[in-house]
PDB file of C-alpha atoms and ligand atoms in Angstrom:
ATOM      1  CA  MET Y 238      -0.190  -0.141   0.232  1.00  0.00           C
ATOM      2  CA  ARG Y 239       1.217   3.465  -0.867  1.00  0.00           C
ATOM      3  CA  PHE Y 240       0.724   5.155   2.537  1.00  0.00           C
ATOM      4  CA  THR Y 241       2.173   2.651   4.572  1.00  0.00           C
ATOM      5  CA  PHE Y 242       4.722   4.697   6.403  1.00  0.00           C
ATOM      6  CA  PHE Y 243       2.090   7.169   6.891  1.00  0.00           C
ATOM      7  CA  ASN Y 244      -0.395   4.668   8.206  1.00  0.00           C
ATOM      8  CA  ASP Y 245       2.512   3.517  10.726  1.00  0.00           C
ATOM      9  CA  PHE Y 246       3.312   6.811  12.160  1.00  0.00           C
ATOM     10  CA  LEU Y 247      -0.332   7.456  12.553  1.00  0.00           C
ATOM     11  CA  ALA Y 248      -0.729   4.120  14.276  1.00  0.00           C
ATOM     12  CA  LEU Y 249       2.105   5.149  16.267  1.00  0.00           C
ATOM     13  CA  VAL Y 250       0.751   8.604  17.267  1.00  0.00           C
ATOM     14  CA  PHE Y 251      -2.938   7.530  17.627  1.00  0.00           C
ATOM     15  CA  PRO Y 252      -3.021   3.772  18.134  1.00  0.00           C
ATOM     16  CA  GLN Y 253      -6.088   2.031  16.839  1.00  0.00           C
ATOM     17  CA  THR Y 254      -8.183   0.695  19.904  1.00  0.00           C
ATOM     18  CA  CYS Y 255     -10.642  -2.010  20.210  1.00  0.00           C
ATOM     19  CA  ALA Y 256     -14.233  -1.008  19.858  1.00  0.00           C
ATOM     20  CA  VAL Y 257     -15.403  -3.052  22.572  1.00  0.00           C
ATOM     21  CA  CYS Y 258     -12.314  -2.938  25.107  1.00  0.00           C
ATOM     22  CA  ARG Y 259     -10.362  -0.081  23.894  1.00  0.00           C
ATOM     23  CA  SER Y 260      -6.912  -2.000  24.341  1.00  0.00           C
ATOM     24  CA  SER Y 261      -4.708  -1.240  21.590  1.00  0.00           C
ATOM     25  CA  LEU Y 262      -4.880  -3.594  18.439  1.00  0.00           C
ATOM     26  CA  PHE Y 263      -2.086  -5.165  17.067  1.00  0.00           C
ATOM     27  CA  ASP Y 264      -1.547  -4.896  12.845  1.00  0.00           C
ATOM     28  CA  PHE Y 265      -3.307  -8.175  12.274  1.00  0.00           C
ATOM     29  CA  GLU Y 266      -6.500  -6.945  14.161  1.00  0.00           C
ATOM     30  CA  GLU Y 267      -9.166  -5.031  12.699  1.00  0.00           C
ATOM     31  CA  LEU Y 268     -11.428  -3.025  14.598  1.00  0.00           C
ATOM     32  CA  VAL Y 269     -12.350  -5.627  17.511  1.00  0.00           C
ATOM     33  CA  CYS Y 270      -9.072  -7.406  19.113  1.00  0.00           C
ATOM     34  CA  ARG Y 271      -8.982 -11.376  18.956  1.00  0.00           C
ATOM     35  CA  SER Y 272      -9.870 -11.581  22.582  1.00  0.00           C
ATOM     36  CA  CYS Y 273     -13.005  -9.606  22.231  1.00  0.00           C
ATOM     37  CA  GLN Y 274     -14.003 -11.458  18.834  1.00  0.00           C
ATOM     38  CA  VAL Y 275     -14.020 -14.543  20.765  1.00  0.00           C
ATOM     39  CA  GLN Y 276     -16.151 -13.778  23.599  1.00  0.00           C
ATOM     40  CA  LEU Y 277     -18.983 -11.945  21.206  1.00  0.00           C
ATOM     41  CA  PRO Y 278     -22.274 -12.567  22.468  1.00  0.00           C
ATOM     42  CA  THR Y 279     -23.104 -15.025  19.372  1.00  0.00           C
ATOM     43  CA  THR Y 280     -26.557 -16.967  18.780  1.00  0.00           C
ATOM     44  CA  THR Y 281     -26.551 -20.488  17.758  1.00  0.00           C
ATOM     45  CA  TYR Y 282     -29.931 -19.734  15.506  1.00  0.00           C
ATOM     46  CA  HIS Y 283     -28.195 -20.718  12.408  1.00  0.00           C
ATOM     47  CA  GLN Y 284     -28.161 -24.271  13.986  1.00  0.00           C
ATOM     48  CA  ARG Y 285     -31.756 -24.356  14.283  1.00  0.00           C
ATOM     49  CA  PRO Y 286     -33.256 -21.474  11.689  1.00  0.00           C
ATOM     50  CA  ASN Y 287     -36.518 -22.610  12.051  1.00  0.00           C
ATOM     51  CA  ASN Y 288     -36.815 -23.010  15.801  1.00  0.00           C
ATOM     52  CA  ASN Y 289     -35.522 -19.831  17.552  1.00  0.00           C
ATOM     53  CA  ASP Y 290     -37.361 -16.781  19.168  1.00  0.00           C
ATOM     54  CA  LEU Y 291     -37.125 -14.812  15.945  1.00  0.00           C
ATOM     55  CA  ALA Y 292     -38.199 -17.309  13.500  1.00  0.00           C
ATOM     56  CA  ILE Y 293     -41.184 -17.859  16.131  1.00  0.00           C
ATOM     57  CA  LYS Y 294     -42.004 -14.126  15.941  1.00  0.00           C
ATOM     58  CA  ILE Y 295     -42.054 -13.699  12.234  1.00  0.00           C
ATOM     59  CA  MET Y 296     -44.128 -16.563  11.692  1.00  0.00           C
ATOM     60  CA  GLY Y 297     -47.575 -15.384  10.602  1.00  0.00           C
ATOM     61  CA  LEU Y 298     -46.183 -12.278   9.008  1.00  0.00           C
ATOM     62  CA  THR Y 299     -44.118 -14.081   6.093  1.00  0.00           C
ATOM     63  CA  GLN Y 300     -43.410 -17.360   4.621  1.00  0.00           C
ATOM     64  CA  VAL Y 301     -39.680 -17.073   5.121  1.00  0.00           C
ATOM     65  CA  GLY Y 302     -37.259 -19.989   5.543  1.00  0.00           C
ATOM     66  CA  ARG Y 303     -34.236 -19.884   7.901  1.00  0.00           C
ATOM     67  CA  VAL Y 304     -34.180 -16.809  10.337  1.00  0.00           C
ATOM     68  CA  MET Y 305     -30.609 -16.230  12.081  1.00  0.00           C
ATOM     69  CA  ALA Y 306     -28.717 -13.624  13.941  1.00  0.00           C
ATOM     70  CA  PHE Y 307     -25.078 -13.570  14.554  1.00  0.00           C
ATOM     71  CA  LEU Y 308     -25.398 -11.629  18.010  1.00  0.00           C
ATOM     72  CA  ARG Y 309     -27.583 -11.308  20.689  1.00  0.00           C
ATOM     73  CA  TYR Y 310     -28.757  -7.744  21.311  1.00  0.00           C
ATOM     74  CA  THR Y 311     -28.247  -7.020  24.881  1.00  0.00           C
ATOM     75  CA  LYS Y 312     -29.451  -3.201  26.018  1.00  0.00           C
ATOM     76  CA  LYS Y 313     -25.819  -1.512  27.021  1.00  0.00           C
ATOM     77  CA  GLY Y 314     -24.120  -4.887  25.859  1.00  0.00           C
ATOM     78  CA  VAL Y 315     -21.318  -5.235  23.388  1.00  0.00           C
ATOM     79  CA  SER Y 316     -23.589  -5.845  20.598  1.00  0.00           C
ATOM     80  CA  GLN Y 317     -25.124  -2.208  21.088  1.00  0.00           C
ATOM     81  CA  GLN Y 318     -22.132  -0.829  21.270  1.00  0.00           C
ATOM     82  CA  LEU Y 319     -21.067  -2.438  18.075  1.00  0.00           C
ATOM     83  CA  LEU Y 320     -24.194  -1.268  16.564  1.00  0.00           C
ATOM     84  CA  HIS Y 321     -23.957   2.084  17.542  1.00  0.00           C
ATOM     85  CA  GLN Y 322     -20.161   2.308  16.119  1.00  0.00           C
ATOM     86  CA  LEU Y 323     -21.739   0.845  12.858  1.00  0.00           C
ATOM     87  CA  LYS Y 324     -25.048   3.314  12.590  1.00  0.00           C
ATOM     88  CA  TYR Y 325     -23.848   6.513  14.194  1.00  0.00           C
ATOM     89  CA  ARG Y 326     -20.059   6.600  14.329  1.00  0.00           C
ATOM     90  CA  ASN Y 327     -18.832   6.498  10.637  1.00  0.00           C
ATOM     91  CA  GLN Y 328     -17.763   2.953  10.616  1.00  0.00           C
ATOM     92  CA  PRO Y 329     -19.045   1.274   7.748  1.00  0.00           C
ATOM     93  CA  GLU Y 330     -16.104  -1.353   7.915  1.00  0.00           C
ATOM     94  CA  MET Y 331     -17.831  -2.423  11.330  1.00  0.00           C
ATOM     95  CA  GLY Y 332     -20.713  -3.911   9.200  1.00  0.00           C
ATOM     96  CA  VAL Y 333     -18.209  -5.361   6.863  1.00  0.00           C
ATOM     97  CA  LEU Y 334     -16.345  -7.359   9.598  1.00  0.00           C
ATOM     98  CA  LEU Y 335     -19.428  -8.390  11.178  1.00  0.00           C
ATOM     99  CA  GLY Y 336     -20.598  -9.697   7.929  1.00  0.00           C
ATOM    100  CA  LYS Y 337     -17.359 -11.701   7.441  1.00  0.00           C
ATOM    101  CA  MET Y 338     -17.135 -13.234  10.679  1.00  0.00           C
ATOM    102  CA  TYR Y 339     -20.718 -14.431  10.715  1.00  0.00           C
ATOM    103  CA  GLY Y 340     -19.971 -15.392   7.227  1.00  0.00           C
ATOM    104  CA  GLU Y 341     -17.190 -17.482   8.074  1.00  0.00           C
ATOM    105  CA  GLU Y 342     -19.490 -19.209  10.946  1.00  0.00           C
ATOM    106  CA  LEU Y 343     -22.023 -19.911   8.465  1.00  0.00           C
ATOM    107  CA  VAL Y 344     -19.509 -21.519   6.178  1.00  0.00           C
ATOM    108  CA  ARG Y 345     -18.341 -23.727   8.824  1.00  0.00           C
ATOM    109  CA  SER Y 346     -21.844 -24.680   9.500  1.00  0.00           C
ATOM    110  CA  GLY Y 347     -22.106 -25.961   6.033  1.00  0.00           C
ATOM    111  CA  TYR Y 348     -23.993 -22.954   4.384  1.00  0.00           C
ATOM    112  CA  LYS Y 349     -21.517 -22.282   1.665  1.00  0.00           C
ATOM    113  CA  ASP Y 350     -23.187 -22.080  -1.911  1.00  0.00           C
ATOM    114  CA  ILE Y 351     -26.792 -22.249  -0.819  1.00  0.00           C
ATOM    115  CA  TRP Y 352     -27.792 -18.864  -1.664  1.00  0.00           C
ATOM    116  CA  ASP Y 353     -27.865 -17.331  -5.159  1.00  0.00           C
ATOM    117  CA  GLY Y 354     -27.935 -13.824  -3.569  1.00  0.00           C
ATOM    118  CA  ILE Y 355     -28.091 -11.131  -0.942  1.00  0.00           C
ATOM    119  CA  PHE Y 356     -30.115  -8.281  -0.532  1.00  0.00           C
ATOM    120  CA  ALA Y 357     -30.186  -5.843   2.280  1.00  0.00           C
ATOM    121  CA  ILE Y 358     -33.122  -3.973   3.908  1.00  0.00           C
ATOM    122  CA  PRO Y 359     -32.537  -0.488   2.084  1.00  0.00           C
ATOM    123  CA  LEU Y 360     -32.446   2.812   3.782  1.00  0.00           C
ATOM    124  CA  HIS Y 361     -34.471   5.877   2.383  1.00  0.00           C
ATOM    125  CA  PRO Y 362     -32.071   8.188  -0.086  1.00  0.00           C
ATOM    126  CA  ALA Y 363     -32.032  10.988   2.036  1.00  0.00           C
ATOM    127  CA  LYS Y 364     -31.033   8.851   5.263  1.00  0.00           C
ATOM    128  CA  GLN Y 365     -28.402   6.888   3.598  1.00  0.00           C
ATOM    129  CA  LYS Y 366     -26.905  10.428   2.182  1.00  0.00           C
ATOM    130  CA  ARG Y 367     -27.138  11.613   5.376  1.00  0.00           C
ATOM    131  CA  ARG Y 368     -25.124   8.534   7.110  1.00  0.00           C
ATOM    132  CA  GLY Y 369     -23.065   8.266   3.883  1.00  0.00           C
ATOM    133  CA  TYR Y 370     -23.625   4.506   3.834  1.00  0.00           C
ATOM    134  CA  ASN Y 371     -26.329   1.492   4.197  1.00  0.00           C
ATOM    135  CA  GLN Y 372     -25.262  -0.435   7.700  1.00  0.00           C
ATOM    136  CA  SER Y 373     -27.050  -3.462   6.696  1.00  0.00           C
ATOM    137  CA  MET Y 374     -25.552  -3.331   2.980  1.00  0.00           C
ATOM    138  CA  MET Y 375     -22.328  -3.276   4.980  1.00  0.00           C
ATOM    139  CA  PHE Y 376     -23.002  -6.249   6.506  1.00  0.00           C
ATOM    140  CA  ALA Y 377     -24.278  -8.019   3.076  1.00  0.00           C
ATOM    141  CA  GLU Y 378     -21.085  -7.155   1.859  1.00  0.00           C
ATOM    142  CA  GLY Y 379     -19.011  -8.827   4.347  1.00  0.00           C
ATOM    143  CA  LEU Y 380     -21.478 -12.000   4.184  1.00  0.00           C
ATOM    144  CA  SER Y 381     -20.792 -11.921   0.622  1.00  0.00           C
ATOM    145  CA  ASP Y 382     -17.007 -11.892   0.985  1.00  0.00           C
ATOM    146  CA  ALA Y 383     -17.399 -15.128   3.224  1.00  0.00           C
ATOM    147  CA  LEU Y 384     -20.088 -16.781   1.310  1.00  0.00           C
ATOM    148  CA  GLY Y 385     -19.310 -16.080  -2.018  1.00  0.00           C
ATOM    149  CA  SER Y 386     -23.101 -15.091  -3.144  1.00  0.00           C
ATOM    150  CA  PRO Y 387     -23.389 -11.705  -5.067  1.00  0.00           C
ATOM    151  CA  VAL Y 388     -25.157  -8.742  -3.099  1.00  0.00           C
ATOM    152  CA  HIS Y 389     -27.882  -7.289  -5.072  1.00  0.00           C
ATOM    153  CA  ASP Y 390     -29.334  -3.573  -4.678  1.00  0.00           C
ATOM    154  CA  SER Y 391     -32.345  -3.971  -6.581  1.00  0.00           C
ATOM    155  CA  LEU Y 392     -34.607  -3.795  -3.434  1.00  0.00           C
ATOM    156  CA  VAL Y 393     -35.226  -0.043  -2.897  1.00  0.00           C
ATOM    157  CA  ARG Y 394     -37.222   2.205  -0.398  1.00  0.00           C
ATOM    158  CA  THR Y 395     -39.752   4.330  -1.758  1.00  0.00           C
ATOM    159  CA  LYS Y 396     -41.397   6.012   1.566  1.00  0.00           C
ATOM    160  CA  PHE Y 397     -40.094   7.716   4.501  1.00  0.00           C
ATOM    161  CA  THR Y 398     -41.221   5.982   7.661  1.00  0.00           C
ATOM    162  CA  SER Y 399     -41.375   7.382  10.841  1.00  0.00           C
ATOM    163  CA  THR Y 400     -39.446   5.698  13.881  1.00  0.00           C
ATOM    164  CA  GLN Y 401     -40.608   2.239  14.743  1.00  0.00           C
ATOM    165  CA  THR Y 402     -39.982   2.715  18.330  1.00  0.00           C
ATOM    166  CA  ASN Y 403     -43.173   2.884  20.617  1.00  0.00           C
ATOM    167  CA  LYS Y 404     -45.058   1.711  18.015  1.00  0.00           C
ATOM    168  CA  SER Y 405     -47.443  -1.734  18.470  1.00  0.00           C
ATOM    169  CA  ARG Y 406     -46.745  -4.606  16.100  1.00  0.00           C
ATOM    170  CA  MET Y 407     -49.861  -3.695  14.228  1.00  0.00           C
ATOM    171  CA  GLU Y 408     -48.884  -0.333  13.996  1.00  0.00           C
ATOM    172  CA  ARG Y 409     -45.481  -1.210  12.878  1.00  0.00           C
ATOM    173  CA  ILE Y 410     -46.574  -3.175  10.247  1.00  0.00           C
ATOM    174  CA  ALA Y 411     -49.072  -0.712   8.872  1.00  0.00           C
ATOM    175  CA  ASN Y 412     -46.000   1.635   9.053  1.00  0.00           C
ATOM    176  CA  VAL Y 413     -43.887  -0.393   6.728  1.00  0.00           C
ATOM    177  CA  GLU Y 414     -46.288  -1.548   4.029  1.00  0.00           C
ATOM    178  CA  ASN Y 415     -45.561  -0.575   0.666  1.00  0.00           C
ATOM    179  CA  VAL Y 416     -42.479   0.950   1.656  1.00  0.00           C
ATOM    180  CA  PHE Y 417     -40.315  -1.443  -0.309  1.00  0.00           C
ATOM    181  CA  SER Y 418     -40.234  -1.914  -4.179  1.00  0.00           C
ATOM    182  CA  LEU Y 419     -38.275  -4.091  -6.473  1.00  0.00           C
ATOM    183  CA  VAL Y 420     -36.429  -2.171  -9.795  1.00  0.00           C
ATOM    184  CA  SER Y 421     -35.759  -5.421 -11.177  1.00  0.00           C
ATOM    185  CA  ALA Y 422     -37.130  -8.955 -10.736  1.00  0.00           C
ATOM    186  CA  ALA Y 423     -34.209 -10.853 -12.580  1.00  0.00           C
ATOM    187  CA  ASP Y 424     -32.096 -11.417  -9.483  1.00  0.00           C
ATOM    188  CA  VAL Y 425     -35.191 -12.783  -7.413  1.00  0.00           C
ATOM    189  CA  ARG Y 426     -37.186 -14.930  -9.828  1.00  0.00           C
ATOM    190  CA  ASP Y 427     -36.493 -18.683  -8.516  1.00  0.00           C
ATOM    191  CA  LYS Y 428     -33.417 -17.550  -6.720  1.00  0.00           C
ATOM    192  CA  LYS Y 429     -32.704 -18.866  -3.173  1.00  0.00           C
ATOM    193  CA  LEU Y 430     -32.074 -15.305  -1.053  1.00  0.00           C
ATOM    194  CA  LEU Y 431     -30.653 -14.160   1.941  1.00  0.00           C
ATOM    195  CA  LEU Y 432     -32.312 -10.973   3.154  1.00  0.00           C
ATOM    196  CA  VAL Y 433     -30.231  -9.040   5.784  1.00  0.00           C
ATOM    197  CA  ASP Y 434     -30.751  -6.313   8.173  1.00  0.00           C
ATOM    198  CA  ASP Y 435     -28.955  -4.754  11.322  1.00  0.00           C
ATOM    199  CA  VAL Y 436     -31.375  -5.592  13.973  1.00  0.00           C
ATOM    200  CA  MET Y 437     -34.775  -7.748  14.082  1.00  0.00           C
ATOM    201  CA  THR Y 438     -37.258  -6.732  16.721  1.00  0.00           C
ATOM    202  CA  THR Y 439     -40.750  -7.634  16.006  1.00  0.00           C
ATOM    203  CA  GLY Y 440     -39.526  -8.367  12.590  1.00  0.00           C
ATOM    204  CA  ALA Y 441     -42.278  -6.116  10.693  1.00  0.00           C
ATOM    205  CA  THR Y 442     -39.630  -4.536   8.525  1.00  0.00           C
ATOM    206  CA  LEU Y 443     -37.827  -7.641   7.102  1.00  0.00           C
ATOM    207  CA  ALA Y 444     -41.259  -9.471   6.798  1.00  0.00           C
ATOM    208  CA  VAL Y 445     -42.544  -6.838   4.710  1.00  0.00           C
ATOM    209  CA  ALA Y 446     -39.367  -6.752   2.367  1.00  0.00           C
ATOM    210  CA  ALA Y 447     -39.628 -10.735   2.186  1.00  0.00           C
ATOM    211  CA  ASN Y 448     -42.872 -10.702   1.097  1.00  0.00           C
ATOM    212  CA  VAL Y 449     -41.927  -8.185  -1.711  1.00  0.00           C
ATOM    213  CA  LEU Y 450     -39.069 -10.593  -2.858  1.00  0.00           C
ATOM    214  CA  LEU Y 451     -41.677 -13.863  -2.509  1.00  0.00           C
ATOM    215  CA  ALA Y 452     -44.040 -11.887  -4.633  1.00  0.00           C
ATOM    216  CA  ALA Y 453     -41.400 -11.121  -7.256  1.00  0.00           C
ATOM    217  CA  GLY Y 454     -41.283 -15.146  -7.493  1.00  0.00           C
ATOM    218  CA  ALA Y 455     -38.292 -15.439  -5.147  1.00  0.00           C
ATOM    219  CA  ALA Y 456     -37.823 -19.658  -4.459  1.00  0.00           C
ATOM    220  CA  GLN Y 457     -36.959 -19.058  -0.922  1.00  0.00           C
ATOM    221  CA  VAL Y 458     -35.937 -16.116   1.319  1.00  0.00           C
ATOM    222  CA  ASP Y 459     -33.927 -16.718   4.455  1.00  0.00           C
ATOM    223  CA  LEU Y 460     -33.130 -13.731   7.150  1.00  0.00           C
ATOM    224  CA  ALA Y 461     -29.987 -12.950   8.700  1.00  0.00           C
ATOM    225  CA  VAL Y 462     -29.350 -10.168  11.207  1.00  0.00           C
ATOM    226  CA  ILE Y 463     -26.801  -8.749  12.991  1.00  0.00           C
ATOM    227  CA  ALA Y 464     -28.268  -9.011  16.350  1.00  0.00           C
ATOM    228  CA  ALA Y 465     -31.370 -10.057  17.654  1.00  0.00           C
ATOM    229  CA  GLY Y 466     -33.536  -7.677  19.517  1.00  0.00           C
ATOM    230  CA  LYS Y 467     -35.697  -7.971  22.299  1.00  0.00           C
TER     231      LYS Y 467
HETATM  232 ZN1   ZN R 599     -11.073  -6.116  22.683  1.00  0.00          ZN
END
C-alpha cells in the first residue's frame, strides 16, 4: 500500500483501539481485538434456523425459510456498542467485519453455496445520504465475501417511515407497508435469497421486504441480522 509509512506513523501517534475493550490493536487485528472477537455474545440460531425466538416471532407475517442472527442484543452490552459504532460513528467497515465473521461461521456450519444472492434492507435515500452508507448493506458485503454469493441492490425504499420505536406490532406493520419495491425481478425470480438487516425486533420491516421478494417469485427467502432484538 502506498501510505504504509504514513499509516504506521499514524498508528504510532494514534494507536487503533478495540471497539469493545479499548485496548490497542495489533497490526493483524481489525476494529475488534481477537480476545473480544471470541467472546462476542453469539447466537446458535443458524443451527436451529426454524426454531428460535426470531423464527417464531416472524411466523405468520411471512413465509420465510431460515431465520438467523449473529449476536444476541443486550441493552448496554457488546452488540449494542458495535451497532452504535456502525450506525452513528461513521464506521461502515464494522458492518463488513461483522458480516465476514458471521459468514465464516455460516460456512463452517455448512452454509456455503446455498444462496443465489443477498439483499439488504434499504435505507431511504435521504437517510443514506446523511449517513453516507447503508449499515445493512455493509453487513451484506461482509457476508458476500465469506459466502461467495453476490449482493444485489435492486430492492429500494420508496417511502420515508417514521421511527418504529413506541409503536405496536400492528402499527409497525402498517407503517412499513408499501415501503419497498423492486427495480428488477431478474435477481429474484426462482432464486434462493438471503435478506439481511442490522437488528430484528418485531420483524415487521423484514417481513414486508421478504414478502416483496416472495411476490416477485423468489424460490426461498432466508433472513439474517447482525443482532436479535428483544
Ligand atoms: Zn477488545
